[in-house]
Coordinates of C-alpha atoms in Angstrom, one line a residue:
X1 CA 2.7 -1.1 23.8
X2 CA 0.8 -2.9 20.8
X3 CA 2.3 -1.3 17.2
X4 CA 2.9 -2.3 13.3
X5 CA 6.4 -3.2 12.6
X6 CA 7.2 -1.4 9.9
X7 CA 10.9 -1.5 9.6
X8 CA 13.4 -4.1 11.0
X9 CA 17.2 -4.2 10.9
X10 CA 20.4 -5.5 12.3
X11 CA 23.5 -3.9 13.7
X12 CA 26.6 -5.2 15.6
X13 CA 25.2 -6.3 18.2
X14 CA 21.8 -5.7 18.5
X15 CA 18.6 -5.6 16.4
X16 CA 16.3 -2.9 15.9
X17 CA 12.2 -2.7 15.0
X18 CA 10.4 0.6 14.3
X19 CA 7.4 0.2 15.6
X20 CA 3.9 2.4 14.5
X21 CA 1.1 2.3 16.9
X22 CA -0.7 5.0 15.3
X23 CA 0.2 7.8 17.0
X24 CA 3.9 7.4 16.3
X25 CA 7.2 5.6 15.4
X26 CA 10.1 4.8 17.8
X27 CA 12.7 1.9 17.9
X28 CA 12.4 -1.4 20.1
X29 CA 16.0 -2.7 20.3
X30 CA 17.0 -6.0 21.6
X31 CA 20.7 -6.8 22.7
X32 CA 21.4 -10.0 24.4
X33 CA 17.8 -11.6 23.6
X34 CA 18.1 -11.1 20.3
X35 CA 16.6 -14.4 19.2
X36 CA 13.7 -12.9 20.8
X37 CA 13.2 -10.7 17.2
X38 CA 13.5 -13.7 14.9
X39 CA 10.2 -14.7 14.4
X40 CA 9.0 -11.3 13.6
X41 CA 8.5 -10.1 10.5
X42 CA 7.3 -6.1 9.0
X43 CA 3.9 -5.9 8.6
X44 CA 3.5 -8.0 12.1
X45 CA 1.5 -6.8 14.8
X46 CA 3.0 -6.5 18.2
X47 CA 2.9 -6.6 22.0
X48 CA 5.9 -5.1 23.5
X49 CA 6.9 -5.1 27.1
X50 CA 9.7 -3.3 27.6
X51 CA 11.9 -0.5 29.2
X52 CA 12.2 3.3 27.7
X53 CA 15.9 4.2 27.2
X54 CA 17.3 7.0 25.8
X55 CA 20.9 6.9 24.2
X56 CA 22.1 10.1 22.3
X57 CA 19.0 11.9 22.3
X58 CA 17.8 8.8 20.9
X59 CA 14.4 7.3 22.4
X60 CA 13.4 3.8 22.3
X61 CA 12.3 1.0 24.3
X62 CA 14.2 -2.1 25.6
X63 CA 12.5 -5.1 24.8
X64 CA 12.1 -7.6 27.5
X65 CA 9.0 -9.5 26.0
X66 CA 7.6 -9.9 22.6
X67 CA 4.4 -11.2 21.4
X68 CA 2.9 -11.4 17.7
X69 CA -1.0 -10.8 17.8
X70 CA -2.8 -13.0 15.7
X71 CA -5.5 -10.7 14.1
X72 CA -8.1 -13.0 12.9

């Protein structure tokens, strides 16, 4: 998916983007790759590859890769 970060944050374990890609918002959360989300910033735009999850009703996607899009 390509999006707009537009929120990021940081829990126990794991870190957490809301992404927009202009039909919607949902969470891309990172656990053990972490570092992955650390040269991202909101306002950024996106590739995500990834795998949909769904954890107490909760939607998001799994991020495996991340790529900023240079937008020039």
């Amino acid at each position: 998916m390509i999006g707009v970060i537009v929120q990021k944050s940081e829990l126990n374990n794991y870190k957490t983007l809301t992404i927009d890609d202009g039909t919607g918002k949902i969470s891309a959360r990172a656990f053990e790759n972490n570092v992955l989300l650390d040269k991202t910033d909101v306002g950024d735009v996106v590739l995500i590859i990834g795998r949909p999850r769904e954890f107490s009703s909760e939607k998001y996607i799994l991020i495996e890769i991340i790529k900023k899009i240079v937008i020039e």
